[in-house]
C-alpha cells in the first residue's frame, strides 16, 4: 500500500524577519489562471448590467372588453387558449398565439364572478350576479346555431366563485356556503359551511384532489375534505383574505392573498404560523397564482402592480407596472411557466414574460451556452454588494415608491415603540411575538 504524505518545508513560507515580504504559494497548473476570479467578477458584473438593460417584460395588451376584467381561466390542454370574464357579464376566449379574441359570449347579467375550465378542456363553467351557474362548450357553435349554455343551474343566492375538480366530473361553488355539485345534477351533492359570512373564493387541491380551501369575509381560511360532510379546520387572520392558491408541486402548501398588503404561505398541517410572510405590496392583494414549477407565484394588487415572489423569500424578485394599468384584479401564470397574464380595471388583459430579460424564440447552441455560463457567474457573485445592488434595483411609480417609504417609517416607529415598552416594563410582561405569528388570530379545529 502506498501512502502519500503532505510535507511542507517551513523555509518556503515562514519569514525570516518581519520586514520580509510574505511568500505567496502559487499553483503552476496551466489550467488555473492567477486572475481567474477578477475576470469572472467583471464578467458577472457585465452580465448583471446587461440583464437589467434587456429587461423588457411587457409583450402585448389584449383589448376588446367593454368593462373591467374580473376573472380569468386557463385551458387545461391548450397553452394558447385563455378565457376571461368582465364586469358587464361578457366572456371572451382568446388565442394568445395570434393575440386576438376568437369568441365572445354574453354569459350573465351583471358581473362574471368566477370561471373555470373542465379538466378535459371540452367545456367551461361561469358564475355571475344573476344567481346562475352555466356550462358552455369550449368549441364555437356551428353556422346557424345559437350561442347557448349546455347546462344551467339557477341558485337561491349569488355565487361568488367556482372551481372544478382536477380529475372528476365535480365542481364547487361558493357564496353563502360552499356547495359541491355533480355535473349531472341540478342540486348540490353536499353543502359545507362554518361561520355565517359570505365566501369569496374556493379552490380544489391539484394533488390531493379531495381537499379544498375557501376564503370568507369574516377573515377565515377554511379547509374542507370532500369525503367528510364537515370542514377540517380554519385559521383566522387579522384581516380578510381575498383568495388563495394551492402549490401544484407540494400537496399541503397554499398561499393566501390578504387585505393587509401581505401574502401568507401556509402548511395546512401547521396553521399556527405561516411558513413565510411575503411583504412588498402597498395595497390590498387581490389575486395570486402559482407557477407550474411550484417554486414561484405571482400576485395582483390594488396598488396597480404585479409582483413575482419566490416561495421561500419574503420579498418579490420582480415588479411589473405600466402607466395605464389600473387596479389589477386577476392574474394567471401560463401552464408552460414562461408567461404571466393579468386583467385589470381598465378593460385590458396584459401579457408579460415571467423572466423579464429572457430572449424569446429559438436560441443557437452558442447563445444557450453563453446564457448558462452568465447565469452561473451571476449565482457565484450574487452576494457582492455592487452586483446585488444592480440586480435588485427596480424603477417604481412615484405613488408606490412614496408609499413604501411611508410604510418603512411606520414599521420602524412601531418597532421602536415596542422596544421602549419592553425596556420600561416588568421582564416578561411585554411578550416577544415573531413577525410570522403577529397576523394570526386563532386556529380552530
Coordinates of C-alpha atoms in Angstrom, one line a residue:
X1 CA 0.0 0.0 0.0
X2 CA 1.3 3.5 -0.9
X3 CA 0.6 6.4 1.3
X4 CA 1.1 10.0 0.2
X5 CA 2.1 12.3 3.0
X6 CA 1.9 16.1 2.9
X7 CA 5.3 17.5 3.8
X8 CA 6.0 21.2 4.0
X9 CA 9.3 22.9 4.3
X10 CA 9.0 25.9 6.7
X11 CA 11.6 27.8 4.7
X12 CA 9.0 28.1 1.9
X13 CA 6.5 30.1 3.8
X14 CA 8.0 31.4 7.1
X15 CA 9.5 34.9 7.0
X16 CA 13.0 35.3 8.5
X17 CA 12.3 38.8 9.7
X18 CA 9.1 40.7 9.9
X19 CA 10.3 43.1 7.2
X20 CA 10.5 40.3 4.7
X21 CA 7.8 40.0 2.1
X22 CA 5.2 37.3 2.7
X23 CA 5.7 34.4 0.4
X24 CA 2.5 33.6 -1.5
X25 CA 2.1 30.0 -2.7
X26 CA 1.3 29.7 -6.3
X27 CA -0.3 27.0 -8.3
X28 CA 1.6 26.5 -11.5
X29 CA -1.2 24.5 -13.1
X30 CA -1.6 26.0 -16.6
X31 CA -5.4 25.5 -16.5
X32 CA -5.8 27.8 -13.4
X33 CA -5.2 31.4 -14.3
X34 CA -4.0 33.7 -11.5
X35 CA -6.5 36.4 -12.5
X36 CA -9.5 34.0 -12.9
X37 CA -11.6 35.4 -10.0
X38 CA -11.2 39.1 -11.0
X39 CA -12.0 38.2 -14.7
X40 CA -15.1 36.2 -13.6
X41 CA -16.2 39.1 -11.3
X42 CA -16.0 41.6 -14.2
X43 CA -18.0 39.2 -16.5
X44 CA -20.6 38.6 -13.8
X45 CA -21.0 42.4 -13.3
X46 CA -21.4 42.9 -17.1
X47 CA -23.9 40.1 -17.3
X48 CA -26.0 41.6 -14.4
X49 CA -25.9 45.0 -16.1
X50 CA -27.0 43.5 -19.4
X51 CA -29.8 41.6 -17.7
X52 CA -31.2 44.9 -16.5
X53 CA -30.7 46.6 -19.9
X54 CA -32.7 43.8 -21.7
X55 CA -35.4 43.5 -19.0
X56 CA -38.4 44.4 -21.2
X57 CA -41.2 42.1 -19.8
X58 CA -44.3 43.6 -21.4
X59 CA -45.3 41.7 -24.6
X60 CA -48.8 42.8 -25.6
X61 CA -52.2 44.0 -24.5
X62 CA -55.3 42.1 -25.4
X63 CA -58.1 44.7 -25.6
X64 CA -61.7 44.1 -26.5
X65 CA -63.6 44.0 -23.2
X66 CA -66.0 46.9 -22.6
X67 CA -65.7 46.7 -18.8
X68 CA -63.1 45.8 -16.2
X69 CA -61.7 42.2 -16.4
X70 CA -62.9 40.4 -13.2
X71 CA -61.7 36.8 -13.6
X72 CA -59.7 34.6 -15.9
X73 CA -59.2 30.8 -16.5
X74 CA -56.6 28.7 -18.3
X75 CA -57.4 26.0 -20.8
X76 CA -56.1 22.7 -19.3
X77 CA -55.0 21.2 -22.6
X78 CA -54.2 24.2 -24.9
X79 CA -51.4 26.6 -24.0
X80 CA -52.6 29.3 -26.4
X81 CA -56.2 29.5 -25.1
X82 CA -57.3 31.8 -22.2
X83 CA -60.8 32.7 -21.0
X84 CA -61.7 36.0 -19.4
X85 CA -64.9 37.3 -17.8
X86 CA -65.8 41.0 -17.4
X87 CA -67.9 43.1 -15.1
X88 CA -70.6 43.5 -17.8
X89 CA -71.3 39.7 -18.0
X90 CA -69.3 39.2 -21.1
X91 CA -66.9 36.2 -21.5
X92 CA -64.2 36.2 -24.2
X93 CA -62.0 33.4 -25.4
X94 CA -58.5 34.5 -26.6
X95 CA -55.9 33.0 -28.8
X96 CA -52.5 34.0 -27.4
X97 CA -50.5 33.0 -30.5
X98 CA -52.5 35.4 -32.7
X99 CA -53.2 37.7 -29.7
X100 CA -56.8 38.2 -30.6
X101 CA -60.3 37.3 -29.4
X102 CA -61.7 34.2 -31.1
X103 CA -65.2 34.1 -29.4
X104 CA -67.4 36.4 -27.3
X105 CA -70.4 35.2 -25.2
X106 CA -72.9 37.4 -23.3
X107 CA -72.9 34.9 -20.4
X108 CA -74.5 36.8 -17.4
X109 CA -76.4 39.9 -16.4
X110 CA -74.1 41.8 -14.1
X111 CA -70.6 40.7 -13.1
X112 CA -69.0 37.4 -14.1
X113 CA -67.9 36.4 -10.6
X114 CA -65.9 33.3 -11.4
X115 CA -65.0 30.9 -14.1
X116 CA -63.1 27.6 -14.5
X117 CA -62.4 25.1 -17.3
X118 CA -63.4 21.4 -17.1
X119 CA -60.3 19.1 -16.6
X120 CA -60.7 17.6 -20.1
X121 CA -60.9 21.0 -21.8
X122 CA -64.2 20.4 -23.6
X123 CA -66.3 22.9 -21.7
X124 CA -66.1 25.6 -19.1
X125 CA -68.3 27.0 -16.2
X126 CA -69.2 30.5 -15.3
X127 CA -71.0 32.0 -12.3
X128 CA -72.4 35.5 -12.1
X129 CA -74.5 38.1 -10.2
X130 CA -77.7 36.7 -11.8
X131 CA -77.5 33.7 -9.3
X132 CA -76.8 31.2 -12.2
X133 CA -74.1 28.6 -12.9
X134 CA -73.7 28.0 -16.6
X135 CA -71.7 25.4 -18.5
X136 CA -70.6 26.3 -22.0
X137 CA -68.9 24.4 -24.9
X138 CA -65.3 25.3 -25.5
X139 CA -65.8 25.0 -29.2
X140 CA -67.6 27.7 -31.2
X141 CA -71.2 26.9 -32.3
X142 CA -71.7 25.7 -35.8
X143 CA -73.0 28.1 -38.5
X144 CA -76.6 28.9 -37.8
X145 CA -76.5 27.6 -34.2
X146 CA -77.3 29.9 -31.3
X147 CA -74.8 30.6 -28.5
X148 CA -76.5 28.8 -25.6
X149 CA -75.2 27.1 -22.5
X150 CA -75.2 23.3 -22.4
X151 CA -76.4 23.3 -18.8
X152 CA -77.7 25.9 -16.4
X153 CA -78.4 25.9 -12.7
X154 CA -80.4 28.6 -11.0
X155 CA -79.4 29.1 -7.4
X156 CA -81.0 30.8 -4.4
X157 CA -78.1 33.2 -3.7
X158 CA -75.4 35.0 -5.6
X159 CA -72.4 32.7 -6.4
X160 CA -69.0 34.5 -5.9
X161 CA -66.6 31.8 -7.1
X162 CA -66.3 28.4 -8.8
X163 CA -63.6 25.8 -9.2
X164 CA -63.6 22.4 -11.0
X165 CA -62.2 19.1 -9.6
X166 CA -58.9 18.1 -11.3
X167 CA -60.0 14.5 -12.2
X168 CA -63.7 14.0 -11.7
X169 CA -67.0 15.5 -13.1
X170 CA -67.4 17.5 -9.9
X171 CA -67.2 21.3 -9.2
X172 CA -67.6 23.5 -6.2
X173 CA -69.2 26.9 -5.9
X174 CA -69.2 29.4 -3.1
X175 CA -71.4 32.2 -1.9
X176 CA -73.3 31.9 1.4
X177 CA -71.8 28.4 1.7
X178 CA -69.6 26.0 -0.2
X179 CA -71.7 23.7 -2.5
X180 CA -70.2 20.7 -4.2
X181 CA -72.1 19.7 -7.4
X182 CA -72.2 16.7 -9.7
X183 CA -72.3 17.9 -13.3
X184 CA -75.4 15.6 -14.0
X185 CA -77.5 17.0 -11.1
X186 CA -79.3 20.3 -10.5
X187 CA -79.0 20.2 -6.7
X188 CA -75.7 20.1 -4.8
X189 CA -74.3 16.8 -3.5
X190 CA -73.4 18.5 -0.2
X191 CA -73.2 21.9 1.3
X192 CA -70.4 22.9 3.7
X193 CA -70.5 25.9 6.0
X194 CA -68.5 27.1 9.0
X195 CA -69.5 30.7 10.1
X196 CA -72.1 33.0 8.7
X197 CA -70.3 35.3 6.3
X198 CA -70.1 35.2 2.5
X199 CA -67.3 33.1 1.0
X200 CA -65.3 34.9 -1.7
X201 CA -63.3 32.1 -3.3
X202 CA -63.0 28.3 -3.3
X203 CA -60.1 26.2 -4.7
X204 CA -59.5 22.5 -5.2
X205 CA -56.1 21.0 -4.3
X206 CA -54.4 19.8 -7.6
X207 CA -52.6 16.9 -5.9
X208 CA -54.8 15.7 -3.0
X209 CA -57.9 16.3 -5.2
X210 CA -60.4 15.6 -2.4
X211 CA -59.1 18.6 -0.4
X212 CA -60.4 22.2 -1.0
X213 CA -60.0 25.5 0.7
X214 CA -62.1 28.7 0.9
X215 CA -61.7 32.3 2.0
X216 CA -64.6 34.0 3.8
X217 CA -65.1 37.7 4.5
X218 CA -65.1 37.0 8.3
X219 CA -61.3 36.7 7.9
X220 CA -61.3 32.9 7.8
X221 CA -59.4 30.5 5.6
X222 CA -61.4 27.2 5.9
X223 CA -60.1 23.8 4.7
X224 CA -62.6 21.0 3.7
X225 CA -62.3 17.3 2.9
X226 CA -64.9 16.2 0.3
X227 CA -65.0 12.7 1.8
X228 CA -66.4 14.2 5.0
X229 CA -69.5 16.2 5.4
X230 CA -67.8 18.7 7.9
X231 CA -65.0 21.2 7.4
X232 CA -61.5 20.1 8.7
X233 CA -60.1 23.3 10.3
X234 CA -59.8 27.0 9.8
X235 CA -57.3 29.8 10.5
X236 CA -58.4 33.3 11.4
X237 CA -56.2 36.2 10.3
X238 CA -56.2 39.9 11.3
X239 CA -57.7 41.0 8.0
X240 CA -59.8 39.4 5.3
X241 CA -58.2 37.0 2.8
X242 CA -59.3 37.7 -0.8
X243 CA -58.2 34.5 -2.5
X244 CA -55.9 31.5 -2.1
X245 CA -53.9 29.2 -4.4
X246 CA -52.5 25.7 -3.8
X247 CA -48.9 24.8 -4.7
X248 CA -49.1 22.4 -7.7
X249 CA -46.0 20.6 -6.5
X250 CA -46.4 20.4 -2.7
X251 CA -49.8 19.0 -1.6
X252 CA -50.0 20.7 1.8
X253 CA -48.7 24.2 0.9
X254 CA -51.0 27.1 -0.1
X255 CA -50.6 30.9 -0.4
X256 CA -53.3 33.4 0.7
X257 CA -53.7 36.9 -0.7
X258 CA -54.7 39.3 2.2
X259 CA -56.1 42.7 2.6
X260 CA -53.2 43.8 4.9
X261 CA -50.9 44.1 1.8
X262 CA -49.2 40.8 2.5
X263 CA -49.3 37.2 1.2
X264 CA -49.1 34.2 3.6
X265 CA -47.7 30.8 2.6
X266 CA -49.2 28.2 5.0
X267 CA -48.5 24.5 5.5
X268 CA -52.1 23.1 6.1
X269 CA -50.7 20.7 8.8
X270 CA -49.3 23.6 11.0
X271 CA -51.7 26.6 10.7
X272 CA -50.4 28.2 13.9
X273 CA -47.9 30.2 12.0
X274 CA -47.3 30.8 8.2
X275 CA -44.2 29.2 6.6
X276 CA -43.4 32.6 5.1
X277 CA -44.9 36.2 5.1
X278 CA -44.4 37.9 1.7
X279 CA -44.3 41.7 2.2
X280 CA -43.9 44.1 -0.7
X281 CA -47.2 45.4 -1.9
X282 CA -48.5 48.7 -0.7
X283 CA -52.2 47.9 -1.1
X284 CA -54.7 45.0 -0.8
X285 CA -53.6 41.9 -2.7
X286 CA -56.5 40.7 -4.8
X287 CA -55.3 37.6 -6.6
X288 CA -52.5 35.0 -6.6
X289 CA -51.4 32.2 -8.9
X290 CA -48.6 29.6 -8.8
X291 CA -46.1 28.8 -11.5
X292 CA -46.4 25.2 -12.7
X293 CA -43.0 24.5 -11.2
X294 CA -44.3 25.4 -7.7
X295 CA -41.2 27.5 -6.9
X296 CA -42.7 30.9 -7.5
X297 CA -46.1 32.6 -7.6
X298 CA -47.4 35.9 -9.0
X299 CA -49.7 38.3 -7.2
X300 CA -52.0 41.1 -8.3
X301 CA -52.7 44.1 -6.2
X302 CA -54.9 47.1 -5.8
X303 CA -51.7 49.2 -6.0
X304 CA -51.7 48.8 -9.8
X305 CA -48.7 46.4 -9.9
X306 CA -48.0 42.7 -10.4
X307 CA -45.2 41.1 -8.4
X308 CA -43.4 37.7 -8.7
X309 CA -42.3 36.1 -5.4
X310 CA -40.1 33.0 -4.8
X311 CA -41.9 30.7 -2.4
X312 CA -39.2 30.8 0.1
X313 CA -38.4 34.5 0.1
X314 CA -40.2 37.3 1.9
X315 CA -39.6 39.9 -0.9
X316 CA -40.5 39.9 -4.6
X317 CA -37.9 39.3 -7.2
X318 CA -39.8 41.3 -9.9
X319 CA -42.4 44.0 -10.1
X320 CA -44.4 44.8 -13.3
X321 CA -46.3 48.0 -13.9
X322 CA -47.3 50.3 -16.8
X323 CA -48.6 53.9 -16.8
X324 CA -52.1 53.0 -17.9
X325 CA -52.6 49.9 -15.8
X326 CA -55.1 50.4 -13.1
X327 CA -56.1 48.1 -10.1
X328 CA -55.1 44.6 -11.1
X329 CA -58.0 42.3 -10.2
X330 CA -56.9 38.9 -11.6
X331 CA -53.7 37.2 -12.6
X332 CA -52.7 33.8 -14.1
X333 CA -49.3 32.1 -14.8
X334 CA -49.4 30.1 -18.1
X335 CA -49.0 26.3 -18.0
X336 CA -45.6 26.4 -19.8
X337 CA -44.2 28.6 -17.0
X338 CA -43.0 31.3 -19.4
X339 CA -45.7 34.0 -19.4
X340 CA -48.0 35.9 -17.0
X341 CA -51.4 37.3 -17.8
X342 CA -53.1 40.0 -15.7
X343 CA -56.6 41.5 -16.1
X344 CA -57.3 45.0 -14.7
X345 CA -59.9 47.7 -14.1
X346 CA -59.3 49.5 -17.4
X347 CA -60.6 46.6 -19.6
X348 CA -57.2 45.2 -20.7
X349 CA -55.5 41.9 -20.4
X350 CA -51.7 42.2 -20.4
X351 CA -49.2 39.5 -21.4
X352 CA -45.8 39.6 -19.6
X353 CA -42.7 37.5 -19.7
X354 CA -42.2 35.5 -16.4
X355 CA -38.4 36.2 -16.8
X356 CA -38.1 39.9 -17.7
X357 CA -34.8 39.6 -19.7
X358 CA -35.4 36.2 -21.3
X359 CA -34.9 36.1 -25.1
X360 CA -37.9 34.6 -26.9
X361 CA -37.6 32.4 -29.9
X362 CA -35.1 29.7 -30.9
X363 CA -31.6 30.0 -29.4
X364 CA -28.4 29.0 -31.1
X365 CA -26.3 26.4 -29.1
X366 CA -23.6 29.1 -28.5
X367 CA -26.2 31.5 -27.2
X368 CA -27.6 28.9 -24.9
X369 CA -24.1 28.1 -23.6
X370 CA -23.3 31.8 -23.1
X371 CA -26.6 32.3 -21.2
X372 CA -25.9 29.3 -18.9
X373 CA -22.4 30.5 -18.2
X374 CA -23.6 34.0 -17.4
X375 CA -26.3 32.6 -15.1
X376 CA -23.7 30.5 -13.2
X377 CA -21.5 33.6 -12.8
X378 CA -24.4 35.7 -11.5
X379 CA -25.2 33.0 -9.0
X380 CA -21.5 32.8 -7.9
X381 CA -21.1 36.5 -7.3
X382 CA -24.7 37.3 -6.3
X383 CA -23.8 38.4 -2.8
X384 CA -21.2 41.0 -3.9
X385 CA -22.6 44.4 -2.9
X386 CA -22.3 46.0 -6.4
X387 CA -23.8 43.1 -8.2
X388 CA -26.6 42.7 -5.6
X389 CA -27.5 46.4 -5.8
X390 CA -27.7 46.3 -9.7
X391 CA -29.7 43.0 -9.7
X392 CA -32.2 44.3 -7.1
X393 CA -32.8 47.8 -8.5
X394 CA -36.3 48.4 -9.9
X395 CA -37.9 51.6 -11.1
X396 CA -41.2 52.1 -9.4
X397 CA -44.1 54.5 -10.0
X398 CA -43.9 57.5 -7.7
X399 CA -47.0 56.6 -5.8
X400 CA -45.7 53.1 -4.9
X401 CA -42.2 54.5 -4.1
X402 CA -43.6 57.1 -1.7
X403 CA -46.0 54.5 0.0
X404 CA -43.1 52.1 0.5
X405 CA -41.1 54.8 2.1
X406 CA -44.0 55.8 4.4
X407 CA -44.7 52.2 5.4
X408 CA -41.0 51.7 6.3
X409 CA -41.1 54.7 8.6
X410 CA -44.3 53.4 10.2
X411 CA -42.9 49.9 10.7
X412 CA -39.7 51.4 12.2
X413 CA -41.8 53.6 14.6
X414 CA -43.9 50.5 15.7
X415 CA -40.7 48.5 16.3
X416 CA -39.2 51.4 18.3
X417 CA -42.3 51.8 20.4
X418 CA -42.4 48.1 21.2
X419 CA -38.7 48.1 22.2
X420 CA -39.3 51.1 24.5
X421 CA -42.4 49.4 26.1
X422 CA -40.3 46.3 26.7
X423 CA -37.4 48.3 28.1
X424 CA -39.6 50.2 30.7
X425 CA -41.9 47.2 31.7
X426 CA -41.5 44.3 34.0
X427 CA -39.5 41.5 32.5
X428 CA -41.8 39.2 30.6
X429 CA -44.9 41.5 30.7
X430 CA -44.5 42.5 27.0
X431 CA -44.1 39.2 25.2
X432 CA -41.9 38.9 22.1
X433 CA -44.1 37.9 19.2
X434 CA -42.4 36.8 15.9
X435 CA -43.4 38.6 12.7
X436 CA -45.0 35.3 11.4
X437 CA -47.3 34.9 14.4
X438 CA -48.4 38.5 14.6
X439 CA -51.0 38.2 11.9
X440 CA -52.7 35.0 13.1
X441 CA -55.7 35.5 15.5
X442 CA -56.6 31.8 16.1
X443 CA -56.7 28.3 14.6
X444 CA -59.9 26.4 15.1
X445 CA -60.1 22.6 14.6

